[in-house]
Short mmCIF file of C-alpha atoms in Angstrom, two decimals:
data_model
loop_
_atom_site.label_atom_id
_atom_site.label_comp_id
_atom_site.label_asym_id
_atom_site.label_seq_id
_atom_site.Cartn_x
_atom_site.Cartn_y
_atom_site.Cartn_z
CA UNK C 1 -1.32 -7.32 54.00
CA UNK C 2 -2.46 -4.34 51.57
CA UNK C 3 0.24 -2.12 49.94
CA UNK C 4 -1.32 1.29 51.23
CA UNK C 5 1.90 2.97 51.38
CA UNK C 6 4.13 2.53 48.48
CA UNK C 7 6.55 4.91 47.17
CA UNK C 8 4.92 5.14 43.69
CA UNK C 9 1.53 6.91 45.61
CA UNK C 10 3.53 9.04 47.88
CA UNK C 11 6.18 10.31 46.30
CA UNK C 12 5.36 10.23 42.93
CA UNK C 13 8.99 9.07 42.11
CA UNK C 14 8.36 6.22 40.41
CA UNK C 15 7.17 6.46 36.70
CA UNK C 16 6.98 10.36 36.53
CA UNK C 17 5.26 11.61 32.99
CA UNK C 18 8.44 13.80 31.98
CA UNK C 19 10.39 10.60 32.06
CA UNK C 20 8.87 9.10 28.85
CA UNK C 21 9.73 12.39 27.44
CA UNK C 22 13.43 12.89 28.58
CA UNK C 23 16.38 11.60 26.87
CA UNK C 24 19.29 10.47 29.52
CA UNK C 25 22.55 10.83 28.65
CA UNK C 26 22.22 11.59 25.10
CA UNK C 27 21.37 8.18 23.46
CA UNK C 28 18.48 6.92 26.33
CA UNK C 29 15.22 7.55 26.26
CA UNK C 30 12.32 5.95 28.59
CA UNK C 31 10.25 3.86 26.75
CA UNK C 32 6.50 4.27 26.48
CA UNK C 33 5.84 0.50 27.09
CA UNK C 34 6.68 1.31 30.82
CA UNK C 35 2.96 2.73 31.10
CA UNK C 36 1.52 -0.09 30.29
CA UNK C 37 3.56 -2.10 32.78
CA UNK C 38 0.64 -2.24 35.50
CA UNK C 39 -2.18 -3.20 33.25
CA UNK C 40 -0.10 -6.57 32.73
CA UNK C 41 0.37 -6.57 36.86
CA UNK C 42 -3.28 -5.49 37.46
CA UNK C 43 -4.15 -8.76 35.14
CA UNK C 44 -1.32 -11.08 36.09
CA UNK C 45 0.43 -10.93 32.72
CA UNK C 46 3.35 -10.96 34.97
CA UNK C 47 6.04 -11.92 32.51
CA UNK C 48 5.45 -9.62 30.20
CA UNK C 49 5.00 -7.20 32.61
CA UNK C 50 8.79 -8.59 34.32
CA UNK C 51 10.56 -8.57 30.69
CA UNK C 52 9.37 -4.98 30.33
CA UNK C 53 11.35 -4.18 33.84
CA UNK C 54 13.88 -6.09 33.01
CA UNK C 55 15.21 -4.74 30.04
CA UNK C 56 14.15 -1.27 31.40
CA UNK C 57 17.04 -2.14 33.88
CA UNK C 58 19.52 -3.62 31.70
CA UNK C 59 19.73 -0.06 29.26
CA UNK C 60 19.64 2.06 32.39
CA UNK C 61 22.36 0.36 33.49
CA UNK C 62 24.14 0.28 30.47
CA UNK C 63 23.77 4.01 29.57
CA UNK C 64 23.67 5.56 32.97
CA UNK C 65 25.16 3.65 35.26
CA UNK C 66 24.47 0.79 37.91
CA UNK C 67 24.06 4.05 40.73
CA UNK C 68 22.21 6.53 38.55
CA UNK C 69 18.91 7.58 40.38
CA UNK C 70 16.77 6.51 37.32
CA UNK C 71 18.80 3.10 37.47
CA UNK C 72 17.50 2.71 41.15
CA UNK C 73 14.04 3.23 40.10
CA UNK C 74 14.12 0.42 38.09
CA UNK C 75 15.98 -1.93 40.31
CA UNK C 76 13.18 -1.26 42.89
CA UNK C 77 9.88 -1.31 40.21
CA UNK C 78 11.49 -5.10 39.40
CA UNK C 79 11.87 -5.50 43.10
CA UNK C 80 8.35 -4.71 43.38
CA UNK C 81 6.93 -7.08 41.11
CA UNK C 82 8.60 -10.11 42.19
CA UNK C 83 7.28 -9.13 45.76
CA UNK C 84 3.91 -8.79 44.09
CA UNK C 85 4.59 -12.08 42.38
CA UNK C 86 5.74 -13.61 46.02
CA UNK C 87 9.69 -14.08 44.86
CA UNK C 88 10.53 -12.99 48.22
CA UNK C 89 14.04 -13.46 48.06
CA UNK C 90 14.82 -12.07 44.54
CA UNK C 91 12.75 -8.96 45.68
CA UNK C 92 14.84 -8.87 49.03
CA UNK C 93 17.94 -9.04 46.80
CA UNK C 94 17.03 -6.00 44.45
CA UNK C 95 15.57 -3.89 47.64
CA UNK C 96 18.86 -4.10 49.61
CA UNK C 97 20.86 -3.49 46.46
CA UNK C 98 18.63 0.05 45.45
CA UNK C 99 18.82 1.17 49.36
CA UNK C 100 22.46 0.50 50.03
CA UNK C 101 23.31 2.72 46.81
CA UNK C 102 21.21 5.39 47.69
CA UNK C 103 22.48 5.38 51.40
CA UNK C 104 26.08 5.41 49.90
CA UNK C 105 25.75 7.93 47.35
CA UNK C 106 23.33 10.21 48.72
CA UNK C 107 23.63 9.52 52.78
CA UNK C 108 21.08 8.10 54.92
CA UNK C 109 18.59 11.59 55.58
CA UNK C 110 18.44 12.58 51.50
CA UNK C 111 14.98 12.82 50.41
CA UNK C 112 15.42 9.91 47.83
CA UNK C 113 16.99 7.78 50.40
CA UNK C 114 13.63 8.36 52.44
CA UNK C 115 11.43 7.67 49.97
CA UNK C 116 13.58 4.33 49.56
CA UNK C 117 12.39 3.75 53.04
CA UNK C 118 9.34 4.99 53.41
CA UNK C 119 7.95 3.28 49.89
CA UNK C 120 9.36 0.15 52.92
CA UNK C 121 9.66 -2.13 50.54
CA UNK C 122 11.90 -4.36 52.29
CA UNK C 123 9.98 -4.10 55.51
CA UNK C 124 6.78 -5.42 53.36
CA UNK C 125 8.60 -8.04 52.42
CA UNK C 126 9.24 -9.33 55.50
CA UNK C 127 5.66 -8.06 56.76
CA UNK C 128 4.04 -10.78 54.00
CA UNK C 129 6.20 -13.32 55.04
CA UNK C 130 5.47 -12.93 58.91
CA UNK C 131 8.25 -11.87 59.68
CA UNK C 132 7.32 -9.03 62.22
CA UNK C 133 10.64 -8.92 63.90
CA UNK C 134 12.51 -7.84 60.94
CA UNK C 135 9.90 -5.54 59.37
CA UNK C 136 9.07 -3.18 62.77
CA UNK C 137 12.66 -1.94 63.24
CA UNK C 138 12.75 -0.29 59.69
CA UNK C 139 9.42 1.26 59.54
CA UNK C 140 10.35 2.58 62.90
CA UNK C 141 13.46 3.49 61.91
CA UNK C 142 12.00 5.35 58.68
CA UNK C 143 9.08 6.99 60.88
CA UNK C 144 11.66 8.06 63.53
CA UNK C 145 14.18 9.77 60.77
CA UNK C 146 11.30 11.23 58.47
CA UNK C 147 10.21 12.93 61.74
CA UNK C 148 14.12 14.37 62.49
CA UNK C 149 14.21 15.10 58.31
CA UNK C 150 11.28 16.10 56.97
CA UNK C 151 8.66 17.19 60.22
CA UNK C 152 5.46 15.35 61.48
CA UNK C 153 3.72 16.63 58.60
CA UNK C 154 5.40 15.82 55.43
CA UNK C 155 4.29 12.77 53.56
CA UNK C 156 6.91 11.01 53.92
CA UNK C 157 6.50 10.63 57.66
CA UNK C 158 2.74 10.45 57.32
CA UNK C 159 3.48 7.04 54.94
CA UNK C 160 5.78 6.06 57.73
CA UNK C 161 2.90 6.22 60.68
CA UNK C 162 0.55 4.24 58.53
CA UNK C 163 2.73 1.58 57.64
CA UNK C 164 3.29 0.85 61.43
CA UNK C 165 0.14 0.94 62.22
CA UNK C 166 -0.41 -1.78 59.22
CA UNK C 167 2.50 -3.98 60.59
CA UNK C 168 0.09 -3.32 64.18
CA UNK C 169 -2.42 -4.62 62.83
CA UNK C 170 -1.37 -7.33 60.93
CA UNK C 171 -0.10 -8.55 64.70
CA UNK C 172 -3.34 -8.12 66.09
CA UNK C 173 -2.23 -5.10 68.39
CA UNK C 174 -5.30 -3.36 67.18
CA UNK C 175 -4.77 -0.84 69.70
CA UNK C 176 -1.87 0.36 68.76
CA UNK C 177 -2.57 0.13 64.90
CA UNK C 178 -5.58 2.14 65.99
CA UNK C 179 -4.07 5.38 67.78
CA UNK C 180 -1.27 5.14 64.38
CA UNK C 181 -3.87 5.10 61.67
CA UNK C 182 -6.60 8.01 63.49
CA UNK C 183 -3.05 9.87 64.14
CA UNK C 184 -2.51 9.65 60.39
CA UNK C 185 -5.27 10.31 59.23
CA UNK C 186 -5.78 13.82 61.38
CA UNK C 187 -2.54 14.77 59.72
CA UNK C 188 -3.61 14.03 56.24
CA UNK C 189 -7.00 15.44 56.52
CA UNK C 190 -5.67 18.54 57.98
CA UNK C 191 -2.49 18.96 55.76
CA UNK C 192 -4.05 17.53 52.31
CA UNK C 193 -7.81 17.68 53.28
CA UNK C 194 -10.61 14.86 53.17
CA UNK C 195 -10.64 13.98 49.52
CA UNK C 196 -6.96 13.75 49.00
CA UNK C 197 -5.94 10.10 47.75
CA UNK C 198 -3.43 10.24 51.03
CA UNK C 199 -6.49 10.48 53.61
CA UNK C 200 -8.15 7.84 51.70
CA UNK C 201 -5.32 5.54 51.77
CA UNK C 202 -5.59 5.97 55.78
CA UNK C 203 -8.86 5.44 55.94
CA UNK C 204 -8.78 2.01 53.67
CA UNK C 205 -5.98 0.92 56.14
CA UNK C 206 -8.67 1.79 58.88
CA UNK C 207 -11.36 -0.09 56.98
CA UNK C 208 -9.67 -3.27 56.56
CA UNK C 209 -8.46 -3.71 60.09
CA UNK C 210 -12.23 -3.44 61.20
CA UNK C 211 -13.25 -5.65 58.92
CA UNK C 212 -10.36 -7.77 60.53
CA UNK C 213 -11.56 -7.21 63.68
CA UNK C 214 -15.44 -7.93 62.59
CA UNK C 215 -16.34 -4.49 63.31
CA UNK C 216 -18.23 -4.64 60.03
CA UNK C 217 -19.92 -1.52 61.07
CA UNK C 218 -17.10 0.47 61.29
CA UNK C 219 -15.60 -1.22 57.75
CA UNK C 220 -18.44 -0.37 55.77
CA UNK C 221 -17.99 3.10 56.95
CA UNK C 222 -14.56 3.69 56.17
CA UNK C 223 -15.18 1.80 52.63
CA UNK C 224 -17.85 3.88 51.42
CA UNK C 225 -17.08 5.49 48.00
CA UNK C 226 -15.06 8.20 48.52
CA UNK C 227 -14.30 11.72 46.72
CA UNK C 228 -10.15 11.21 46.16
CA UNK C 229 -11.03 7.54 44.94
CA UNK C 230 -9.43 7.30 41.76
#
């Protein structure tokens, strides 16, 4: 399964520039070690990359609070990584803990608590793990309120629709994934045009279920080097 829709690309919550800037509360201030965090995760310096996290956590918590908004960030950044790292249940843990407190604090249709949900970090965990059963009910549950919340076109519900259509395909309902992913990516070509980094996230998703399918053809296609690459 390929992370296509994480709440770090489509929300831009996690890691935003004025952070390393800001001083919280008087006495905290983000440190600028946290940008350097993915070049250990890109390499697999994992640990360093998990003590950096780590004690990101333990200050936010001790300055601002166990339910401050920056606080959840970090709880679900070290969630992340020991997903990335396959710690499935210690990333399980941290997920339910960052979603619960946003649903209590700011209520289940808040923007935050959707991007919570849509970055479906919980439902990827199960998704890696095979366990489809668990994982469909929240993206469809995310899709279905980003829709009521937010409209068909925001990019929150756009994230939603692909990451169904990922779980799809990782089933083998290709036909299904299919009609999610070309519904998707109309929306994002029309509403962020073809060279946005959103569209090419759809059409990556695309890619690699053709190549799943053999359709090498197809694949090649949707993998050719793109304008909103990075």
């Amino acid at each position: 399964m390929t992370e296509l829709f994480s709440e770090k690309r489509w929300t831009g919550e996690f890691f935003p520039a004025e952070a390393y800037e800001k001083r919280f509360c008087g006495e905290i201030q983000y440190s600028p070690e946290e940008g350097i965090i993915f070049s250990y995760t890109i390499t697999g310096r994992n640990v360093p990359a998990e003590t950096i996290f780590q004690n990101t956590l333990e200050a936010s918590e001790d300055v601002l609070g166990a339910e401050h908004p920056q606080t959840l960030i970090s709880l679900n950044n070290l969630a992340e990584l020991y997903r990335d790292q396959g710690r499935y249940g210690e990333a399980e843990n941290l997920f339910n803990r960052a979603l619960a407190s946003r649903k209590r604090i700011l209520g289940d249709k808040h923007p935050n608590t959707l991007a919570s949900l849509n970055s479906l970090s919980l439902a990827m965990v199960y998704q890696a793990q095979g366990r489809y059963d668990e994982a469909k009910p929240l993206y469809q549950s995310s899709l279905k309120v980003s829709k009521q919340v937010v409209g068909n076109d925001h990019p929150s519900t756009i994230a939603a629709l692909g990451n169904l259509a990922g779980l799809y395909s990782d089933q083998g309902r290709y036909g299904k994934a299919h009609v999610l992913f070309h519904r998707a990516l109309a929306t994002c070509e029309r509403v962020f045009g073809e060279d946005h980094l959103n569209t090419v996230s759809i059409l990556h998703g695309l890619a690699t279920m053709y190549q799943t399918q053999v359709r090498y053809g197809e694949a090649e296609f949707f993998h050719k080097p793109h304008p909103g690459d990075p």
